[in-house]
Amino acid sequence: MSDSTRRSRGRHAATAFALAAALALTASACGDDGGGTSGGKGEEGSGKGEITFWDNNTAVRRDIWMQIIKDFEKKYPDIKVNYVGIPAASVQSKYDTAIQGGGLPDVGGVGAAMLAGIVGQNALEPVGDRVATSPALNGKLNTGMVESVKAAGGKKDLYTVPTSASNGVLYYRTDLFQEAGLAAPTTWSKFYEAAARLTDSGRNQFGYTIRGGAGSLAQALDAMYGQSGITSFWDASRTTTTVNDAKNVEALEKYAALYKKATPSADVNNDFTKMVAQWDSGRIGMLNHNLGSYKDHVKALGTEKFRGLPNPTTDSGTRVQVSNPVDGLGLFRTSKSKKAAWTFIEFAASHESNSKWNESAGAIPANTDAAKDPWIQKAEPTRLAAEALTSGSTTIVQLPYYLPDWNTISKTANEPAFQKVLLGKTSAKDFLDSLADQLNKAQAEWKKQNQ
């Protein structure tokens, strides 16, 4: 039995288990307005009535969605939106369960990292034609985000309307840097110098907090490619990954060596929530995270004690970052109220609503009119990240979100393996060689199925 077959069977087994545990939730959350069973084609409907919306990050963005829904229902009193909030950590399993057992929503938040798996199960309606005929959206969506979503779906069509991007940011404590006489960490050399000089473990003071728990691999990849300057995830033939290139191995060795020397020992288990809270409340000099935590830092520290910069450049001035998943709204194929559901998507992705949502999140708006609004100039990390993306000064290494096995490889299979690198139980080279082998096999399987 091949590795890919084992992974496939494992996913089906996990789905079956999740179905039993979550069927009650999906049934109660959606009922008849959720669109019926996984095999239905749905209907356009009258453009009125009730629709169900699944928010894919309820713990963080519930309040702003409730404001947008209130605005929507005021403008469209004949449409009622039933909001269902789902934590980001469990949203993919909820979608998989509903696809298998019925009870999908009409509209759902779908990040690019999970898009290929949902598209592969034929659960989403293509929305490219709807965008093209929408006065509010046609020509108003960031072209880079649109292309990222198309690539992530693994097909030529558009399967979600992009709403935001949340690029990687290096946050640093300006007060601690000033006390130590350090320059801003604009290059990797300055980053490593600051990590060492700001560390005094006896006083529980550290230069950096490293992500060792959930979500660790994406941050490690960002640090690797940023230092190595390698600009593509695959070789020219798109058959072999560059992830275990010698330059990336060297970069990961240097990055992982920060653990416990310039970071707290608890970092080996920290996900983003614990890492952000630790940075906001303690004496830690630097933190890598995305734009999504900007508002948390402002609340904890004010605007005078920290800054957020695009990831460091090499000493030669080259900035390379890996792609962060573009978030978006999907129209589910089984919906019996597609016309009303599309009206909600169109409203949520339009100028005013998209600006309101992204200002709350501190993210980069997908709507190009929203991206020009004054609040972006006041939110420095968002402004700098947007400028880095649009000015041509940053090369983005596109991660292979289109691979059906990407989430399994990047999370379940390799987050525990990365912890072993931090703990010195596995070498960076062995870890990256194993990761490369898994990726190359997944890429070969995907190419075979999509010839």
Tab-separated table of N, CA and C in Angstrom, residues 258-367:
chain	number	residue	atom	x	y	z
A	258	LEU	N	17.877	29.006	18.117
A	258	LEU	CA	17.434	30.059	19.030
A	258	LEU	C	16.686	29.486	20.224
A	259	TYR	N	16.068	28.315	20.038
A	259	TYR	CA	15.224	27.745	21.101
A	259	TYR	C	16.029	27.511	22.381
A	260	LYS	N	15.504	28.054	23.468
A	260	LYS	CA	16.061	27.967	24.826
A	260	LYS	C	17.338	28.796	25.012
A	261	LYS	N	17.961	29.225	23.917
A	261	LYS	CA	19.109	30.128	24.037
A	261	LYS	C	18.641	31.578	24.035
A	262	ALA	N	17.668	31.863	23.189
A	262	ALA	CA	17.144	33.223	23.111
A	262	ALA	C	15.626	33.245	23.211
A	263	THR	N	15.024	32.103	23.578
A	263	THR	CA	13.571	31.996	23.687
A	263	THR	C	13.198	31.280	24.988
A	264	PRO	N	11.972	31.443	25.451
A	264	PRO	CA	11.514	30.672	26.602
A	264	PRO	C	11.416	29.180	26.259
A	265	SER	N	11.643	28.318	27.232
A	265	SER	CA	11.558	26.874	26.991
A	265	SER	C	10.133	26.434	26.700
A	266	ALA	N	9.134	27.194	27.190
A	266	ALA	CA	7.729	26.836	26.954
A	266	ALA	C	7.342	26.958	25.491
A	267	ASP	N	8.177	27.634	24.696
A	267	ASP	CA	7.835	27.856	23.285
A	267	ASP	C	7.653	26.568	22.495
A	268	VAL	N	8.247	25.481	22.930
A	268	VAL	CA	8.161	24.241	22.168
A	268	VAL	C	6.716	23.773	21.999
A	269	ASN	N	5.830	24.198	22.899
A	269	ASN	CA	4.418	23.788	22.818
A	269	ASN	C	3.478	24.936	22.465
A	270	ASN	N	4.009	26.125	22.239
A	270	ASN	CA	3.145	27.297	22.074
A	270	ASN	C	2.533	27.411	20.690
A	271	ASP	N	1.198	27.549	20.655
A	271	ASP	CA	0.522	27.937	19.423
A	271	ASP	C	0.480	29.466	19.383
A	272	PHE	N	-0.219	30.033	18.419
A	272	PHE	CA	-0.151	31.490	18.269
A	272	PHE	C	-0.800	32.213	19.445
A	273	THR	N	-1.861	31.635	20.024
A	273	THR	CA	-2.546	32.307	21.122
A	273	THR	C	-1.621	32.475	22.322
A	274	LYS	N	-0.936	31.402	22.701
A	274	LYS	CA	-0.031	31.457	23.846
A	274	LYS	C	1.188	32.322	23.534
A	275	MET	N	1.671	32.224	22.318
A	275	MET	CA	2.848	32.991	21.918
A	275	MET	C	2.556	34.494	21.947
A	276	VAL	N	1.400	34.882	21.403
A	276	VAL	CA	1.024	36.290	21.378
A	276	VAL	C	0.805	36.815	22.795
A	277	ALA	N	0.102	36.046	23.623
A	277	ALA	CA	-0.144	36.470	25.000
A	277	ALA	C	1.162	36.629	25.770
A	278	GLN	N	2.082	35.711	25.523
A	278	GLN	CA	3.379	35.761	26.190
A	278	GLN	C	4.155	37.013	25.795
A	279	TRP	N	4.121	37.342	24.522
A	279	TRP	CA	4.840	38.528	24.046
A	279	TRP	C	4.198	39.809	24.569
A	280	ASP	N	2.867	39.840	24.593
A	280	ASP	CA	2.166	41.040	25.040
A	280	ASP	C	2.376	41.329	26.524
A	281	SER	N	2.579	40.290	27.310
A	281	SER	CA	2.630	40.490	28.759
A	281	SER	C	4.037	40.442	29.350
A	282	GLY	N	5.019	39.932	28.597
A	282	GLY	CA	6.346	39.749	29.161
A	282	GLY	C	7.408	40.628	28.539
A	283	ARG	N	8.653	40.350	28.876
A	283	ARG	CA	9.787	41.106	28.352
A	283	ARG	C	10.489	40.270	27.281
A	284	ILE	N	9.832	40.181	26.150
A	284	ILE	CA	10.365	39.452	24.998
A	284	ILE	C	10.509	40.442	23.856
A	285	GLY	N	11.646	40.426	23.205
A	285	GLY	CA	11.951	41.459	22.230
A	285	GLY	C	11.203	41.371	20.919
A	286	MET	N	11.062	40.138	20.371
A	286	MET	CA	10.515	40.011	19.014
A	286	MET	C	9.547	38.843	18.907
A	287	LEU	N	8.640	38.968	17.977
A	287	LEU	CA	7.607	37.965	17.725
A	287	LEU	C	7.293	37.943	16.237
A	288	ASN	N	7.297	36.764	15.638
A	288	ASN	CA	6.793	36.604	14.271
A	288	ASN	C	5.358	36.123	14.328
A	289	HIS	N	4.475	36.872	13.727
A	289	HIS	CA	3.090	36.436	13.578
A	289	HIS	C	2.525	37.215	12.409
A	290	ASN	N	1.247	36.992	12.105
A	290	ASN	CA	0.677	37.721	10.984
A	290	ASN	C	-0.056	38.972	11.462
A	291	LEU	N	-0.693	39.654	10.535
A	291	LEU	CA	-1.374	40.897	10.858
A	291	LEU	C	-2.559	40.703	11.792
A	292	GLY	N	-3.020	39.458	11.910
A	292	GLY	CA	-4.207	39.192	12.715
A	292	GLY	C	-4.061	39.531	14.182
A	293	SER	N	-2.830	39.588	14.695
A	293	SER	CA	-2.652	39.876	16.121
A	293	SER	C	-2.353	41.348	16.399
A	294	TYR	N	-2.329	42.178	15.378
A	294	TYR	CA	-1.959	43.585	15.561
A	294	TYR	C	-2.837	44.280	16.604
A	295	LYS	N	-4.152	44.085	16.509
A	295	LYS	CA	-5.064	44.742	17.442
A	295	LYS	C	-4.809	44.285	18.878
A	296	ASP	N	-4.436	43.013	19.064
A	296	ASP	CA	-4.129	42.513	20.403
A	296	ASP	C	-2.933	43.250	20.991
A	297	HIS	N	-1.929	43.483	20.159
A	297	HIS	CA	-0.728	44.178	20.633
A	297	HIS	C	-1.043	45.630	21.003
A	298	VAL	N	-1.863	46.271	20.194
A	298	VAL	CA	-2.245	47.651	20.495
A	298	VAL	C	-2.991	47.714	21.826
A	299	LYS	N	-3.881	46.759	22.035
A	299	LYS	CA	-4.653	46.725	23.284
A	299	LYS	C	-3.745	46.511	24.489
A	300	ALA	N	-2.745	45.638	24.330
A	300	ALA	CA	-1.870	45.296	25.452
A	300	ALA	C	-0.770	46.324	25.686
A	301	LEU	N	-0.227	46.892	24.608
A	301	LEU	CA	0.984	47.704	24.723
A	301	LEU	C	0.807	49.156	24.310
A	302	GLY	N	-0.334	49.491	23.694
A	302	GLY	CA	-0.459	50.815	23.101
A	302	GLY	C	0.279	50.838	21.770
A	303	THR	N	0.470	52.003	21.211
A	303	THR	CA	1.145	52.102	19.913
A	303	THR	C	2.577	52.608	20.023
A	304	GLU	N	3.038	52.913	21.232
A	304	GLU	CA	4.358	53.515	21.402
A	304	GLU	C	5.463	52.500	21.715
A	305	LYS	N	5.103	51.298	22.163
A	305	LYS	CA	6.112	50.354	22.635
A	305	LYS	C	6.486	49.273	21.624
A	306	PHE	N	5.821	49.266	20.466
A	306	PHE	CA	6.153	48.227	19.487
A	306	PHE	C	5.937	48.735	18.076
A	307	ARG	N	6.561	48.039	17.139
A	307	ARG	CA	6.315	48.261	15.718
A	307	ARG	C	6.175	46.896	15.050
A	308	GLY	N	5.565	46.900	13.878
A	308	GLY	CA	5.469	45.682	13.092
A	308	GLY	C	6.017	45.928	11.702
A	309	LEU	N	7.012	45.161	11.308
A	309	LEU	CA	7.672	45.327	10.014
A	309	LEU	C	7.461	44.101	9.142
A	310	PRO	N	7.531	44.257	7.825
A	310	PRO	CA	7.610	43.062	6.977
A	310	PRO	C	8.830	42.236	7.388
A	311	ASN	N	8.795	40.949	7.118
A	311	ASN	CA	9.899	40.088	7.540
A	311	ASN	C	11.252	40.632	7.073
A	312	PRO	N	12.335	40.350	7.804
A	312	PRO	CA	13.646	40.917	7.472
A	312	PRO	C	14.111	40.558	6.065
A	313	THR	N	15.023	41.363	5.556
A	313	THR	CA	15.657	41.074	4.273
A	313	THR	C	16.987	40.374	4.521
A	314	THR	N	17.564	39.824	3.461
A	314	THR	CA	18.946	39.373	3.534
A	314	THR	C	19.843	40.600	3.615
A	315	ASP	N	21.107	40.398	3.870
A	315	ASP	CA	22.028	41.542	3.946
A	315	ASP	C	22.119	42.286	2.620
A	316	SER	N	21.814	41.597	1.528
A	316	SER	CA	21.857	42.239	0.207
A	316	SER	C	20.572	42.989	-0.120
A	317	GLY	N	19.580	42.913	0.795
A	317	GLY	CA	18.343	43.669	0.595
A	317	GLY	C	17.211	42.894	-0.018
A	318	THR	N	17.374	41.585	-0.206
A	318	THR	CA	16.321	40.761	-0.800
A	318	THR	C	15.325	40.323	0.276
A	319	ARG	N	14.043	40.547	0.022
A	319	ARG	CA	13.016	40.088	0.961
A	319	ARG	C	12.192	38.983	0.311
A	320	VAL	N	12.169	37.819	0.949
A	320	VAL	CA	11.376	36.684	0.491
A	320	VAL	C	10.487	36.242	1.644
A	321	GLN	N	9.223	36.044	1.353
A	321	GLN	CA	8.285	35.522	2.342
A	321	GLN	C	7.471	34.401	1.721
A	322	VAL	N	7.040	33.446	2.550
A	322	VAL	CA	6.119	32.431	2.042
A	322	VAL	C	4.712	33.000	2.086
A	323	SER	N	3.844	32.456	1.262
A	323	SER	CA	2.481	32.957	1.166
A	323	SER	C	1.690	32.612	2.417
A	324	ASN	N	0.880	33.548	2.852
A	324	ASN	CA	-0.105	33.277	3.889
A	324	ASN	C	-1.438	33.034	3.206
A	325	PRO	N	-2.240	32.116	3.735
A	325	PRO	CA	-3.502	31.815	3.059
A	325	PRO	C	-4.412	33.033	2.946
A	326	VAL	N	-4.956	33.241	1.765
A	326	VAL	CA	-5.952	34.288	1.548
A	326	VAL	C	-7.293	33.772	2.053
A	327	ASP	N	-7.969	34.579	2.838
A	327	ASP	CA	-9.279	34.178	3.334
A	327	ASP	C	-10.336	34.585	2.324
A	328	GLY	N	-11.456	33.868	2.336
A	328	GLY	CA	-12.502	34.187	1.374
A	328	GLY	C	-13.844	33.619	1.782
A	329	LEU	N	-14.866	33.947	0.987
A	329	LEU	CA	-16.227	33.473	1.219
A	329	LEU	C	-16.633	32.568	0.078
A	330	GLY	N	-17.117	31.379	0.432
A	330	GLY	CA	-17.521	30.398	-0.567
A	330	GLY	C	-19.028	30.228	-0.610
A	331	LEU	N	-19.534	29.975	-1.810
A	331	LEU	CA	-20.946	29.673	-2.029
A	331	LEU	C	-21.067	28.167	-2.209
A	332	PHE	N	-21.794	27.508	-1.322
A	332	PHE	CA	-21.837	26.047	-1.361
A	332	PHE	C	-22.854	25.546	-2.378
A	333	ARG	N	-22.418	24.522	-3.113
A	333	ARG	CA	-23.174	23.999	-4.249
A	333	ARG	C	-24.566	23.508	-3.847
A	334	THR	N	-24.706	22.991	-2.636
A	334	THR	CA	-25.985	22.410	-2.217
A	334	THR	C	-26.997	23.440	-1.747
A	335	SER	N	-26.619	24.701	-1.684
A	335	SER	CA	-27.544	25.731	-1.204
A	335	SER	C	-28.817	25.767	-2.048
A	336	LYS	N	-29.932	25.902	-1.361
A	336	LYS	CA	-31.216	26.051	-2.044
A	336	LYS	C	-31.604	27.526	-2.183
A	337	SER	N	-30.688	28.388	-1.754
A	337	SER	CA	-30.943	29.836	-1.811
A	337	SER	C	-29.707	30.559	-2.334
A	338	LYS	N	-29.199	30.127	-3.473
A	338	LYS	CA	-27.943	30.666	-3.982
A	338	LYS	C	-28.027	32.153	-4.312
A	339	LYS	N	-29.169	32.584	-4.793
A	339	LYS	CA	-29.310	33.994	-5.147
A	339	LYS	C	-29.181	34.877	-3.912
A	340	ALA	N	-29.856	34.505	-2.838
A	340	ALA	CA	-29.765	35.265	-1.588
A	340	ALA	C	-28.374	35.143	-0.978
A	341	ALA	N	-27.809	33.947	-1.062
A	341	ALA	CA	-26.469	33.725	-0.512
A	341	ALA	C	-25.438	34.578	-1.242
A	342	TRP	N	-25.565	34.664	-2.567
A	342	TRP	CA	-24.628	35.486	-3.326
A	342	TRP	C	-24.801	36.968	-2.987
A	343	THR	N	-26.013	37.402	-2.743
A	343	THR	CA	-26.239	38.787	-2.338
A	343	THR	C	-25.480	39.103	-1.059
A	344	PHE	N	-25.456	38.141	-0.133
A	344	PHE	CA	-24.717	38.341	1.118
A	344	PHE	C	-23.209	38.378	0.863
A	345	ILE	N	-22.695	37.460	0.050
A	345	ILE	CA	-21.260	37.460	-0.267
A	345	ILE	C	-20.868	38.773	-0.929
A	346	GLU	N	-21.672	39.208	-1.891
A	346	GLU	CA	-21.391	40.444	-2.616
A	346	GLU	C	-21.349	41.637	-1.653
A	347	PHE	N	-22.276	41.677	-0.718
A	347	PHE	CA	-22.325	42.755	0.260
A	347	PHE	C	-21.110	42.715	1.191
A	348	ALA	N	-20.773	41.519	1.665
A	348	ALA	CA	-19.665	41.381	2.617
A	348	ALA	C	-18.317	41.706	1.988
A	349	ALA	N	-18.175	41.458	0.678
A	349	ALA	CA	-16.900	41.702	-0.010
A	349	ALA	C	-16.838	43.074	-0.662
A	350	SER	N	-17.906	43.839	-0.561
A	350	SER	CA	-17.933	45.174	-1.161
A	350	SER	C	-17.128	46.151	-0.317
A	351	HIS	N	-16.929	47.347	-0.844
A	351	HIS	CA	-16.029	48.337	-0.248
A	351	HIS	C	-16.257	48.540	1.250
A	352	GLU	N	-17.433	48.978	1.637
A	352	GLU	CA	-17.677	49.372	3.027
A	352	GLU	C	-17.509	48.202	3.989
A	353	SER	N	-18.128	47.067	3.688
A	353	SER	CA	-18.055	45.919	4.602
A	353	SER	C	-16.658	45.329	4.649
A	354	ASN	N	-16.006	45.220	3.500
A	354	ASN	CA	-14.661	44.660	3.477
A	354	ASN	C	-13.683	45.540	4.230
A	355	SER	N	-13.858	46.854	4.134
A	355	SER	CA	-13.006	47.772	4.876
A	355	SER	C	-13.254	47.628	6.373
A	356	LYS	N	-14.516	47.545	6.757
A	356	LYS	CA	-14.875	47.427	8.166
A	356	LYS	C	-14.296	46.142	8.773
A	357	TRP	N	-14.423	45.030	8.044
A	357	TRP	CA	-13.923	43.748	8.555
A	357	TRP	C	-12.398	43.776	8.697
A	358	ASN	N	-11.717	44.258	7.677
A	358	ASN	CA	-10.250	44.245	7.700
A	358	ASN	C	-9.668	45.251	8.682
A	359	GLU	N	-10.361	46.367	8.901
A	359	GLU	CA	-9.894	47.288	9.924
A	359	GLU	C	-9.956	46.627	11.298
A	360	SER	N	-11.025	45.876	11.542
A	360	SER	CA	-11.146	45.159	12.815
A	360	SER	C	-10.056	44.115	12.968
A	361	ALA	N	-9.721	43.437	11.863
A	361	ALA	CA	-8.733	42.358	11.902
A	361	ALA	C	-7.305	42.844	11.742
A	362	GLY	N	-7.127	44.072	11.248
A	362	GLY	CA	-5.782	44.553	10.949
A	362	GLY	C	-5.181	43.878	9.735
A	363	ALA	N	-6.034	43.365	8.839
A	363	ALA	CA	-5.572	42.622	7.671
A	363	ALA	C	-5.633	43.491	6.413
A	364	ILE	N	-5.100	42.954	5.307
A	364	ILE	CA	-5.075	43.676	4.036
A	364	ILE	C	-6.370	43.394	3.283
A	365	PRO	N	-7.155	44.403	2.949
A	365	PRO	CA	-8.423	44.165	2.253
A	365	PRO	C	-8.213	43.619	0.843
A	366	ALA	N	-9.118	42.743	0.440
A	366	ALA	CA	-9.100	42.261	-0.937
A	366	ALA	C	-9.760	43.257	-1.865
A	367	ASN	N	-10.719	44.011	-1.362
A	367	ASN	CA	-11.386	45.020	-2.167
A	367	ASN	C	-10.441	46.205	-2.355
